[in-house]
PDB file of C-alpha atoms in Angstrom:
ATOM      1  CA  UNK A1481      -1.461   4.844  21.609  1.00 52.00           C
ATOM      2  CA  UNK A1482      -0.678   6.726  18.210  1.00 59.00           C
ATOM      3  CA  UNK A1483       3.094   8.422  18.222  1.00 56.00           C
ATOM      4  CA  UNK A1484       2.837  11.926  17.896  1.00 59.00           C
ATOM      5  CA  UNK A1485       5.432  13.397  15.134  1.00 61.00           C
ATOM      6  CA  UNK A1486       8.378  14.965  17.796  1.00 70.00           C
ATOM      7  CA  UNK A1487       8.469  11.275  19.284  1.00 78.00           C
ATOM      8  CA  UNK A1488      10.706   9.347  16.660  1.00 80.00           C
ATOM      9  CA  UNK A1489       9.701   5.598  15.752  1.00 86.00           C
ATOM     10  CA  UNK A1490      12.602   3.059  16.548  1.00 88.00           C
ATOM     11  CA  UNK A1491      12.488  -0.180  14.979  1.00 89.00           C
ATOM     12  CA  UNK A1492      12.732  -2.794  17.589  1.00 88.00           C
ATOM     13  CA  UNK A1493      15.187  -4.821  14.972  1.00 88.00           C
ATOM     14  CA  UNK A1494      17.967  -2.984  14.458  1.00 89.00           C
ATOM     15  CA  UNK A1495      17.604   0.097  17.151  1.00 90.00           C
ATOM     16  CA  UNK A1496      17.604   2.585  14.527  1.00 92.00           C
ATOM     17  CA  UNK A1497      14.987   5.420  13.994  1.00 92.00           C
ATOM     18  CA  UNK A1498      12.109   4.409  11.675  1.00 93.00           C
ATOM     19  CA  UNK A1499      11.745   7.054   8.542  1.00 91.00           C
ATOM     20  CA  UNK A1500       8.428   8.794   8.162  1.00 91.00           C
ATOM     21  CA  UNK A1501       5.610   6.768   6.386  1.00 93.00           C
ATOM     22  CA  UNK A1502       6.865   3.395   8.156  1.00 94.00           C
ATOM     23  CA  UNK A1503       5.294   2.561  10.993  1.00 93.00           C
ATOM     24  CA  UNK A1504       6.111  -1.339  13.208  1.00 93.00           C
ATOM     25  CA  UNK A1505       3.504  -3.253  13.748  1.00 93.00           C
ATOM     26  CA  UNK A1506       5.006  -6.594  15.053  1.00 91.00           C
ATOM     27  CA  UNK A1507       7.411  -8.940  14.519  1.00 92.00           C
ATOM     28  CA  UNK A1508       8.666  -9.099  11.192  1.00 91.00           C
ATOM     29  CA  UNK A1509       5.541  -6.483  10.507  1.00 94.00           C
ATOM     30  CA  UNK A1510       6.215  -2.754   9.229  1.00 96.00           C
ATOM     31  CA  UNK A1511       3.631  -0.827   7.644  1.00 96.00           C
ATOM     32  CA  UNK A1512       4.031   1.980   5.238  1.00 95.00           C
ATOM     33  CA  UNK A1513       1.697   4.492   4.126  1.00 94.00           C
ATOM     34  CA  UNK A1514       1.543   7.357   1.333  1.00 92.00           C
ATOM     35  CA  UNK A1515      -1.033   9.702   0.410  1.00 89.00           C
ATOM     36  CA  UNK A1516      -1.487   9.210  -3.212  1.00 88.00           C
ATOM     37  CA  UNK A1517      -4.092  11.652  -5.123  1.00 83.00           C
ATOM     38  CA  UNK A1518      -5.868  12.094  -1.630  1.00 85.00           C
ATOM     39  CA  UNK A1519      -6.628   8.367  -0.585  1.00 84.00           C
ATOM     40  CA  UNK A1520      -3.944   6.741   2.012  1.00 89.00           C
ATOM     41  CA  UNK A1521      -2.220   3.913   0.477  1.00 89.00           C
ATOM     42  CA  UNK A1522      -0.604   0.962   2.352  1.00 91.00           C
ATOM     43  CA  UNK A1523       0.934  -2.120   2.896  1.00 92.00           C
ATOM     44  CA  UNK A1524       2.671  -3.906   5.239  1.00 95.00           C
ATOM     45  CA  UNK A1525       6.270  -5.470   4.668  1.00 96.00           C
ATOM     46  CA  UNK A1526       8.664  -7.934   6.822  1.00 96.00           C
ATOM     47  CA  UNK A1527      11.006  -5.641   6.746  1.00 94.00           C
ATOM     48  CA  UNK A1528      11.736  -1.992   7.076  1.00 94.00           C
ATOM     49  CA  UNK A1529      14.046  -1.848   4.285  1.00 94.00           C
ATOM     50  CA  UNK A1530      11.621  -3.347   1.945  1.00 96.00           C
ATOM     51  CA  UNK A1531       9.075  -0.513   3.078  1.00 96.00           C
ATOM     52  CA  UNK A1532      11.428   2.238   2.180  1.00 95.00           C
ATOM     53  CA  UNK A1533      11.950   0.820  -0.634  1.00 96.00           C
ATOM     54  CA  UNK A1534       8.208   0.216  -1.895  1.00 94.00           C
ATOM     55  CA  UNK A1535       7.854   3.692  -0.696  1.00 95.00           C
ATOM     56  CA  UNK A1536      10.477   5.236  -2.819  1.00 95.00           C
ATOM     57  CA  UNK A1537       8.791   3.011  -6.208  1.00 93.00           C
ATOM     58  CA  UNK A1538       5.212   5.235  -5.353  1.00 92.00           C
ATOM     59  CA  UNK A1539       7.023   7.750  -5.012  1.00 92.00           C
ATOM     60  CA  UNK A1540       8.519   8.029  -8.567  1.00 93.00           C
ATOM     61  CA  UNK A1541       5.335   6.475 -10.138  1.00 90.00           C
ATOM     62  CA  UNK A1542       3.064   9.351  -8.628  1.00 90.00           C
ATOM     63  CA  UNK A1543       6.042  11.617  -9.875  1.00 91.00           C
ATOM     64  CA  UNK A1544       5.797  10.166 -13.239  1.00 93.00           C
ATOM     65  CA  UNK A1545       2.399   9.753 -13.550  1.00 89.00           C
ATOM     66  CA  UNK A1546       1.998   6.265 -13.625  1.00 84.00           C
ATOM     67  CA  UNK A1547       0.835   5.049 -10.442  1.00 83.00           C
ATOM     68  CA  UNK A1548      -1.625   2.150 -10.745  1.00 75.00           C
ATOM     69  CA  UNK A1549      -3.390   1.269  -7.389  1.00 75.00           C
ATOM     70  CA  UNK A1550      -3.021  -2.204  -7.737  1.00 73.00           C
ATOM     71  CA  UNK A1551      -6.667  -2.480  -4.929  1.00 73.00           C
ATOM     72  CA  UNK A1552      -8.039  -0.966  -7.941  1.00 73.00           C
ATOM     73  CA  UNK A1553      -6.506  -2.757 -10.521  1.00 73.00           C
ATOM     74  CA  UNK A1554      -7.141  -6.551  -8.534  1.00 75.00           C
ATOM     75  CA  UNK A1555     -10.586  -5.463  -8.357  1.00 78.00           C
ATOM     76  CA  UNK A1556     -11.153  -4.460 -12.016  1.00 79.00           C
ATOM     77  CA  UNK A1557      -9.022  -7.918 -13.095  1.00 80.00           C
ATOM     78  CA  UNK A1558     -11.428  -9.803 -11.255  1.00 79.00           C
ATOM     79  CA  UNK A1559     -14.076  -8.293 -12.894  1.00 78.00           C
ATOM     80  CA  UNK A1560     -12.607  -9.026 -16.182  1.00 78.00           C
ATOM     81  CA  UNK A1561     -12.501 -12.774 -15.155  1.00 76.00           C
ATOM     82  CA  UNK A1562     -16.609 -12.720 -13.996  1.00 75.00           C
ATOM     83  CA  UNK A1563     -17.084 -11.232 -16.988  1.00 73.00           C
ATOM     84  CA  UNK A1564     -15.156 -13.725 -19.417  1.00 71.00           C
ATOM     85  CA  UNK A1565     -16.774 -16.858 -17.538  1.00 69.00           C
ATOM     86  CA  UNK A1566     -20.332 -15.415 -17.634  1.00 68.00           C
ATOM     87  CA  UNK A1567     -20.812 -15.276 -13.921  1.00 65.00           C
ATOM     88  CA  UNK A1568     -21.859 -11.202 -14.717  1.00 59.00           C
ATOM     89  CA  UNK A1569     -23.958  -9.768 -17.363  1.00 54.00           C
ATOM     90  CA  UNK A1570     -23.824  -7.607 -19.369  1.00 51.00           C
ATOM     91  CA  UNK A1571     -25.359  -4.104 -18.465  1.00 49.00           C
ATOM     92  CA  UNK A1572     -27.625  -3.821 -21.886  1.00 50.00           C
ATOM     93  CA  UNK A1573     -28.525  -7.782 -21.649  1.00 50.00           C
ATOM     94  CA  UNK A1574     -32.331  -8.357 -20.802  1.00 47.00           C
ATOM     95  CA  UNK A1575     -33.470 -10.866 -18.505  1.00 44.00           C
TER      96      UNK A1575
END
């Protein structure tokens, strides 16, 4: 069952109230989320602290302008890697 937003999230560890965007998951398992440019980004940590912390990097990237979603980016360097072994075509090749 979901936590609604006036019930605070305490993290089982340390007894302290989670902040917003971290959710626990599990042992040694804490989640946090961001809405970046209207898709929900995540990733799950071993500890809270290192969630806040990944949090706070998006943060100032998306503030910047420099945020990379590195889904995107894995996907496109595996491309890049079909492409240079010649497992993948190329578009205008016939055959």
């Amino acid at each position: 069952m979901a936590r609604t937003r006036k019930e605070p999230a305490i993290d089982p560890a340390t007894g302290r109230e989670l902040p917003d965007g971290i959710a626990y998951r599990g042992p040694k398992q804490y989640r946090a989320r961001k809405l970046v440019k209207g898709a929900r980004v995540t990733k799950t940590f071993e500890t809270a602290s290192l969630a806040v912390k990944w949090l706070a990097a998006v943060e100032t990237d998306v503030a910047r302008g420099q945020y990379l979603d590195q889904t995107e980016a894995q996907k496109l360097a595996g491309r890049l890697v079909d492409i240079g072994e010649g497992r993948i075509r190329d578009m205008d090749s016939t055959g």
